[in-house]
Amino acid sequence: MEGVIFYWLFWLLWIYSTFLMKKGKERLKVSIWLLLTMIFSIHSLQFFHLHISFSSLFILMTVYYLIGKLDRWQGIYTFISSLIMLLSYMIFYLFELYDPVWVLFNRCLMLSFLLVSLAVLLHKELKLRLLAIISGAAQGDFLYGIYLRKFSIVYPIGMPAFLDVLALSITILLGINGLKKLSLTIENHLKHLEKEKQKLS
């Protein structure tokens, strides 16, 4: 059932951001953003024969604002990387549309791993990786909906299938970042133990 992955993962992320993140403005902003995205996901509007969810509009406005706050060159690079994500998202869906046989397993997993792989290759910072994936996927879903409209196919933009991909991609990225931090902590701890042994000897 489409949308289940989105609600489960976003609720888990909301619990983490609300109760486990360090206190501060950042925690409040993340918690509010997650909650509003879930609330807006059940509402949609019709615009020029396109069915668009409020959550996709909210997501796009948020990432455009955050990209706009980056310094000039960082913003340009993030915008370019989001275009790469957009094209990857579109091409994946077009391949699936014209030749669905090549989708070997779960579409949501395949697309999420593709987007995360590109984000890891293109950016070093977690924040920029998240911005590139979110903006690229949201814009890609918009363009895909507009493309299908030319063939009189109604494609609801920003609906559960898109939100599942987005939620899974964000969770995978956060998981990678968490494992990286854990490995660094273990490495530092081992180095500290090694130094202690050398002092004792």
PDB file of C-alpha atoms in Angstrom:
ATOM      1  CA  MET A   1       0.000   0.000   0.000  1.00  0.00           C
ATOM      2  CA  GLU A   2       1.509   3.296  -1.149  1.00  0.00           C
ATOM      3  CA  GLY A   3       2.130   5.883   1.544  1.00  0.00           C
ATOM      4  CA  VAL A   4       2.768   3.420   4.391  1.00  0.00           C
ATOM      5  CA  ILE A   5       6.558   3.784   4.142  1.00  0.00           C
ATOM      6  CA  PHE A   6       6.210   7.581   4.201  1.00  0.00           C
ATOM      7  CA  TYR A   7       4.002   7.708   7.306  1.00  0.00           C
ATOM      8  CA  TRP A   8       6.028   5.137   9.260  1.00  0.00           C
ATOM      9  CA  LEU A   9       9.406   6.683   8.511  1.00  0.00           C
ATOM     10  CA  PHE A  10       8.285  10.295   8.930  1.00  0.00           C
ATOM     11  CA  TRP A  11       6.687   9.475  12.283  1.00  0.00           C
ATOM     12  CA  LEU A  12       9.925   7.802  13.392  1.00  0.00           C
ATOM     13  CA  LEU A  13      11.947  10.794  12.179  1.00  0.00           C
ATOM     14  CA  TRP A  14       9.536  13.146  13.963  1.00  0.00           C
ATOM     15  CA  ILE A  15       9.925  11.177  17.235  1.00  0.00           C
ATOM     16  CA  TYR A  16      13.716  11.299  16.839  1.00  0.00           C
ATOM     17  CA  SER A  17      13.788  15.045  16.060  1.00  0.00           C
ATOM     18  CA  THR A  18      11.339  15.924  18.849  1.00  0.00           C
ATOM     19  CA  PHE A  19      12.781  13.837  21.673  1.00  0.00           C
ATOM     20  CA  LEU A  20      16.352  12.847  20.770  1.00  0.00           C
ATOM     21  CA  MET A  21      17.901  15.754  18.863  1.00  0.00           C
ATOM     22  CA  LYS A  22      19.809  18.430  20.763  1.00  0.00           C
ATOM     23  CA  LYS A  23      17.602  21.232  22.039  1.00  0.00           C
ATOM     24  CA  GLY A  24      17.574  24.324  19.855  1.00  0.00           C
ATOM     25  CA  LYS A  25      15.932  26.098  16.946  1.00  0.00           C
ATOM     26  CA  GLU A  26      17.106  23.433  14.487  1.00  0.00           C
ATOM     27  CA  ARG A  27      15.210  20.699  16.347  1.00  0.00           C
ATOM     28  CA  LEU A  28      12.013  22.757  16.408  1.00  0.00           C
ATOM     29  CA  LYS A  29      12.234  23.583  12.684  1.00  0.00           C
ATOM     30  CA  VAL A  30      12.835  19.952  11.675  1.00  0.00           C
ATOM     31  CA  SER A  31       9.971  18.686  13.878  1.00  0.00           C
ATOM     32  CA  ILE A  32       7.528  21.282  12.498  1.00  0.00           C
ATOM     33  CA  TRP A  33       8.597  20.558   8.892  1.00  0.00           C
ATOM     34  CA  LEU A  34       8.072  16.800   9.309  1.00  0.00           C
ATOM     35  CA  LEU A  35       4.703  17.286  10.972  1.00  0.00           C
ATOM     36  CA  LEU A  36       3.424  19.781   8.364  1.00  0.00           C
ATOM     37  CA  THR A  37       4.558  17.528   5.503  1.00  0.00           C
ATOM     38  CA  MET A  38       2.490  14.685   6.972  1.00  0.00           C
ATOM     39  CA  ILE A  39      -0.529  16.933   7.527  1.00  0.00           C
ATOM     40  CA  PHE A  40      -0.404  18.395   4.004  1.00  0.00           C
ATOM     41  CA  SER A  41      -0.042  14.941   2.405  1.00  0.00           C
ATOM     42  CA  ILE A  42      -3.799  14.265   2.687  1.00  0.00           C
ATOM     43  CA  HIS A  43      -4.742  17.501   0.898  1.00  0.00           C
ATOM     44  CA  SER A  44      -4.446  18.349  -2.784  1.00  0.00           C
ATOM     45  CA  LEU A  45      -5.529  20.925  -5.343  1.00  0.00           C
ATOM     46  CA  GLN A  46      -6.281  20.954  -9.051  1.00  0.00           C
ATOM     47  CA  PHE A  47      -4.304  23.413 -11.169  1.00  0.00           C
ATOM     48  CA  PHE A  48      -4.561  23.432 -14.987  1.00  0.00           C
ATOM     49  CA  HIS A  49      -5.851  19.834 -14.969  1.00  0.00           C
ATOM     50  CA  LEU A  50      -2.965  18.759 -12.727  1.00  0.00           C
ATOM     51  CA  HIS A  51      -3.638  17.143  -9.363  1.00  0.00           C
ATOM     52  CA  ILE A  52      -0.983  18.443  -6.950  1.00  0.00           C
ATOM     53  CA  SER A  53      -0.612  17.575  -3.264  1.00  0.00           C
ATOM     54  CA  PHE A  54      -0.033  20.381  -0.783  1.00  0.00           C
ATOM     55  CA  SER A  55       2.893  18.449   0.678  1.00  0.00           C
ATOM     56  CA  SER A  56       4.846  18.580  -2.615  1.00  0.00           C
ATOM     57  CA  LEU A  57       4.285  22.347  -2.864  1.00  0.00           C
ATOM     58  CA  PHE A  58       5.328  22.792   0.757  1.00  0.00           C
ATOM     59  CA  ILE A  59       8.447  20.655   0.213  1.00  0.00           C
ATOM     60  CA  LEU A  60       9.441  22.635  -2.886  1.00  0.00           C
ATOM     61  CA  MET A  61       8.956  26.003  -1.189  1.00  0.00           C
ATOM     62  CA  THR A  62      11.072  24.837   1.757  1.00  0.00           C
ATOM     63  CA  VAL A  63      13.999  23.570  -0.334  1.00  0.00           C
ATOM     64  CA  TYR A  64      13.959  26.644  -2.607  1.00  0.00           C
ATOM     65  CA  TYR A  65      14.152  28.838   0.491  1.00  0.00           C
ATOM     66  CA  LEU A  66      17.033  26.800   1.969  1.00  0.00           C
ATOM     67  CA  ILE A  67      18.959  26.706  -1.325  1.00  0.00           C
ATOM     68  CA  GLY A  68      18.462  30.467  -1.626  1.00  0.00           C
ATOM     69  CA  LYS A  69      20.125  30.913   1.783  1.00  0.00           C
ATOM     70  CA  LEU A  70      23.311  29.115   0.683  1.00  0.00           C
ATOM     71  CA  ASP A  71      26.306  31.125  -0.479  1.00  0.00           C
ATOM     72  CA  ARG A  72      26.505  31.831  -4.217  1.00  0.00           C
ATOM     73  CA  TRP A  73      28.679  28.976  -5.516  1.00  0.00           C
ATOM     74  CA  GLN A  74      27.314  26.411  -3.090  1.00  0.00           C
ATOM     75  CA  GLY A  75      23.784  27.375  -4.149  1.00  0.00           C
ATOM     76  CA  ILE A  76      24.638  27.089  -7.856  1.00  0.00           C
ATOM     77  CA  TYR A  77      26.270  23.682  -7.352  1.00  0.00           C
ATOM     78  CA  THR A  78      23.306  22.413  -5.299  1.00  0.00           C
ATOM     79  CA  PHE A  79      20.911  23.660  -7.989  1.00  0.00           C
ATOM     80  CA  ILE A  80      22.907  21.802 -10.686  1.00  0.00           C
ATOM     81  CA  SER A  81      23.021  18.613  -8.607  1.00  0.00           C
ATOM     82  CA  SER A  82      19.259  18.842  -8.031  1.00  0.00           C
ATOM     83  CA  LEU A  83      18.809  19.026 -11.820  1.00  0.00           C
ATOM     84  CA  ILE A  84      20.825  15.802 -12.116  1.00  0.00           C
ATOM     85  CA  MET A  85      18.480  14.249  -9.528  1.00  0.00           C
ATOM     86  CA  LEU A  86      15.478  15.567 -11.462  1.00  0.00           C
ATOM     87  CA  LEU A  87      16.672  13.961 -14.709  1.00  0.00           C
ATOM     88  CA  SER A  88      17.471  10.676 -12.944  1.00  0.00           C
ATOM     89  CA  TYR A  89      14.005  10.622 -11.362  1.00  0.00           C
ATOM     90  CA  MET A  90      12.294  11.355 -14.689  1.00  0.00           C
ATOM     91  CA  ILE A  91      14.367   8.842 -16.671  1.00  0.00           C
ATOM     92  CA  PHE A  92      13.694   6.109 -14.095  1.00  0.00           C
ATOM     93  CA  TYR A  93       9.932   6.605 -14.381  1.00  0.00           C
ATOM     94  CA  LEU A  94      10.028   6.874 -18.181  1.00  0.00           C
ATOM     95  CA  PHE A  95      12.001   3.622 -18.427  1.00  0.00           C
ATOM     96  CA  GLU A  96       9.457   1.994 -16.140  1.00  0.00           C
ATOM     97  CA  LEU A  97       6.600   3.390 -18.240  1.00  0.00           C
ATOM     98  CA  TYR A  98       7.935   2.173 -21.602  1.00  0.00           C
ATOM     99  CA  ASP A  99       9.760  -0.981 -20.450  1.00  0.00           C
ATOM    100  CA  PRO A 100       8.618  -2.097 -16.968  1.00  0.00           C
ATOM    101  CA  VAL A 101      10.454  -5.451 -17.234  1.00  0.00           C
ATOM    102  CA  TRP A 102      13.788  -3.913 -16.181  1.00  0.00           C
ATOM    103  CA  VAL A 103      12.394  -2.917 -12.756  1.00  0.00           C
ATOM    104  CA  LEU A 104      13.689  -6.080 -11.077  1.00  0.00           C
ATOM    105  CA  PHE A 105      12.457  -5.443  -7.521  1.00  0.00           C
ATOM    106  CA  ASN A 106      10.610  -2.812  -5.497  1.00  0.00           C
ATOM    107  CA  ARG A 107      10.495   0.476  -7.442  1.00  0.00           C
ATOM    108  CA  CYS A 108      10.647   2.596  -4.291  1.00  0.00           C
ATOM    109  CA  LEU A 109      13.860   0.875  -3.136  1.00  0.00           C
ATOM    110  CA  MET A 110      15.518   1.060  -6.560  1.00  0.00           C
ATOM    111  CA  LEU A 111      14.775   4.757  -7.029  1.00  0.00           C
ATOM    112  CA  SER A 112      15.768   5.630  -3.453  1.00  0.00           C
ATOM    113  CA  PHE A 113      19.132   3.876  -3.792  1.00  0.00           C
ATOM    114  CA  LEU A 114      19.719   5.638  -7.122  1.00  0.00           C
ATOM    115  CA  LEU A 115      19.045   9.081  -5.632  1.00  0.00           C
ATOM    116  CA  VAL A 116      21.088   8.414  -2.492  1.00  0.00           C
ATOM    117  CA  SER A 117      24.036   7.124  -4.553  1.00  0.00           C
ATOM    118  CA  LEU A 118      24.010  10.267  -6.676  1.00  0.00           C
ATOM    119  CA  ALA A 119      23.746  12.505  -3.606  1.00  0.00           C
ATOM    120  CA  VAL A 120      26.715  10.786  -1.928  1.00  0.00           C
ATOM    121  CA  LEU A 121      28.799  11.143  -5.112  1.00  0.00           C
ATOM    122  CA  LEU A 122      27.879  14.808  -5.658  1.00  0.00           C
ATOM    123  CA  HIS A 123      27.997  16.200  -2.097  1.00  0.00           C
ATOM    124  CA  LYS A 124      30.011  15.746   1.087  1.00  0.00           C
ATOM    125  CA  GLU A 125      27.695  17.531   3.543  1.00  0.00           C
ATOM    126  CA  LEU A 126      24.510  15.855   4.781  1.00  0.00           C
ATOM    127  CA  LYS A 127      22.469  19.065   4.475  1.00  0.00           C
ATOM    128  CA  LEU A 128      23.385  19.532   0.798  1.00  0.00           C
ATOM    129  CA  ARG A 129      22.723  15.867   0.036  1.00  0.00           C
ATOM    130  CA  LEU A 130      19.249  16.177   1.546  1.00  0.00           C
ATOM    131  CA  LEU A 131      18.508  19.400  -0.341  1.00  0.00           C
ATOM    132  CA  ALA A 132      19.624  17.893  -3.657  1.00  0.00           C
ATOM    133  CA  ILE A 133      17.517  14.750  -3.227  1.00  0.00           C
ATOM    134  CA  ILE A 134      14.387  16.509  -1.967  1.00  0.00           C
ATOM    135  CA  SER A 135      14.408  19.278  -4.592  1.00  0.00           C
ATOM    136  CA  GLY A 136      15.378  16.918  -7.437  1.00  0.00           C
ATOM    137  CA  ALA A 137      12.727  14.326  -6.617  1.00  0.00           C
ATOM    138  CA  ALA A 138       9.972  16.932  -6.076  1.00  0.00           C
ATOM    139  CA  GLN A 139      10.748  18.736  -9.343  1.00  0.00           C
ATOM    140  CA  GLY A 140      11.055  15.400 -11.167  1.00  0.00           C
ATOM    141  CA  ASP A 141       7.597  14.364  -9.971  1.00  0.00           C
ATOM    142  CA  PHE A 142       6.168  17.675 -11.211  1.00  0.00           C
ATOM    143  CA  LEU A 143       7.730  17.271 -14.660  1.00  0.00           C
ATOM    144  CA  TYR A 144       6.632  13.646 -14.897  1.00  0.00           C
ATOM    145  CA  GLY A 145       3.046  14.672 -14.116  1.00  0.00           C
ATOM    146  CA  ILE A 146       3.175  17.439 -16.759  1.00  0.00           C
ATOM    147  CA  TYR A 147       4.665  14.995 -19.303  1.00  0.00           C
ATOM    148  CA  LEU A 148       1.907  12.413 -18.741  1.00  0.00           C
ATOM    149  CA  ARG A 149      -0.727  15.124 -19.010  1.00  0.00           C
ATOM    150  CA  LYS A 150       0.214  15.535 -22.695  1.00  0.00           C
ATOM    151  CA  PHE A 151      -1.106  11.995 -23.244  1.00  0.00           C
ATOM    152  CA  SER A 152      -4.262  12.700 -21.180  1.00  0.00           C
ATOM    153  CA  ILE A 153      -2.964  10.481 -18.364  1.00  0.00           C
ATOM    154  CA  VAL A 154      -3.866  11.768 -14.910  1.00  0.00           C
ATOM    155  CA  TYR A 155      -0.864  11.486 -12.601  1.00  0.00           C
ATOM    156  CA  PRO A 156      -1.342  12.886  -9.093  1.00  0.00           C
ATOM    157  CA  ILE A 157       1.812  14.923  -8.346  1.00  0.00           C
ATOM    158  CA  GLY A 158       3.403  14.494  -4.931  1.00  0.00           C
ATOM    159  CA  MET A 159       1.129  11.671  -3.900  1.00  0.00           C
ATOM    160  CA  PRO A 160       2.006   8.593  -1.733  1.00  0.00           C
ATOM    161  CA  ALA A 161       4.373   6.892  -4.231  1.00  0.00           C
ATOM    162  CA  PHE A 162       6.564  10.013  -4.395  1.00  0.00           C
ATOM    163  CA  LEU A 163       6.431  10.511  -0.629  1.00  0.00           C
ATOM    164  CA  ASP A 164       7.519   6.890  -0.056  1.00  0.00           C
ATOM    165  CA  VAL A 165      10.616   7.436  -2.240  1.00  0.00           C
ATOM    166  CA  LEU A 166      11.376  10.712  -0.476  1.00  0.00           C
ATOM    167  CA  ALA A 167      10.990   9.261   3.030  1.00  0.00           C
ATOM    168  CA  LEU A 168      13.117   6.197   2.238  1.00  0.00           C
ATOM    169  CA  SER A 169      15.854   8.300   0.605  1.00  0.00           C
ATOM    170  CA  ILE A 170      16.030  10.665   3.597  1.00  0.00           C
ATOM    171  CA  THR A 171      16.136   7.729   6.040  1.00  0.00           C
ATOM    172  CA  ILE A 172      18.905   5.946   4.098  1.00  0.00           C
ATOM    173  CA  LEU A 173      20.970   9.151   3.994  1.00  0.00           C
ATOM    174  CA  LEU A 174      20.519   9.722   7.730  1.00  0.00           C
ATOM    175  CA  GLY A 175      21.426   6.076   8.355  1.00  0.00           C
ATOM    176  CA  ILE A 176      24.642   6.428   6.322  1.00  0.00           C
ATOM    177  CA  ASN A 177      25.502   9.608   8.236  1.00  0.00           C
ATOM    178  CA  GLY A 178      24.805   7.882  11.565  1.00  0.00           C
ATOM    179  CA  LEU A 179      27.028   4.909  10.669  1.00  0.00           C
ATOM    180  CA  LYS A 180      29.797   7.298   9.619  1.00  0.00           C
ATOM    181  CA  LYS A 181      29.619   9.112  12.966  1.00  0.00           C
ATOM    182  CA  LEU A 182      29.556   5.785  14.826  1.00  0.00           C
ATOM    183  CA  SER A 183      32.637   4.508  12.982  1.00  0.00           C
ATOM    184  CA  LEU A 184      34.492   7.770  13.760  1.00  0.00           C
ATOM    185  CA  THR A 185      33.548   7.495  17.443  1.00  0.00           C
ATOM    186  CA  ILE A 186      34.772   3.885  17.594  1.00  0.00           C
ATOM    187  CA  GLU A 187      37.975   4.830  15.763  1.00  0.00           C
ATOM    188  CA  ASN A 188      38.668   7.710  18.186  1.00  0.00           C
ATOM    189  CA  HIS A 189      37.931   5.454  21.153  1.00  0.00           C
ATOM    190  CA  LEU A 190      40.363   2.799  19.865  1.00  0.00           C
ATOM    191  CA  LYS A 191      43.037   5.444  19.309  1.00  0.00           C
ATOM    192  CA  HIS A 192      42.499   6.690  22.864  1.00  0.00           C
ATOM    193  CA  LEU A 193      42.841   3.141  24.231  1.00  0.00           C
ATOM    194  CA  GLU A 194      46.021   2.659  22.204  1.00  0.00           C
ATOM    195  CA  LYS A 195      47.536   5.843  23.637  1.00  0.00           C
ATOM    196  CA  GLU A 196      46.616   4.719  27.175  1.00  0.00           C
ATOM    197  CA  LYS A 197      48.356   1.383  26.586  1.00  0.00           C
ATOM    198  CA  GLN A 198      51.482   3.147  25.313  1.00  0.00           C
ATOM    199  CA  LYS A 199      51.550   5.360  28.412  1.00  0.00           C
ATOM    200  CA  LEU A 200      51.237   2.380  30.723  1.00  0.00           C
ATOM    201  CA  SER A 201      53.984   0.484  28.930  1.00  0.00           C
TER     202      SER A 201
END
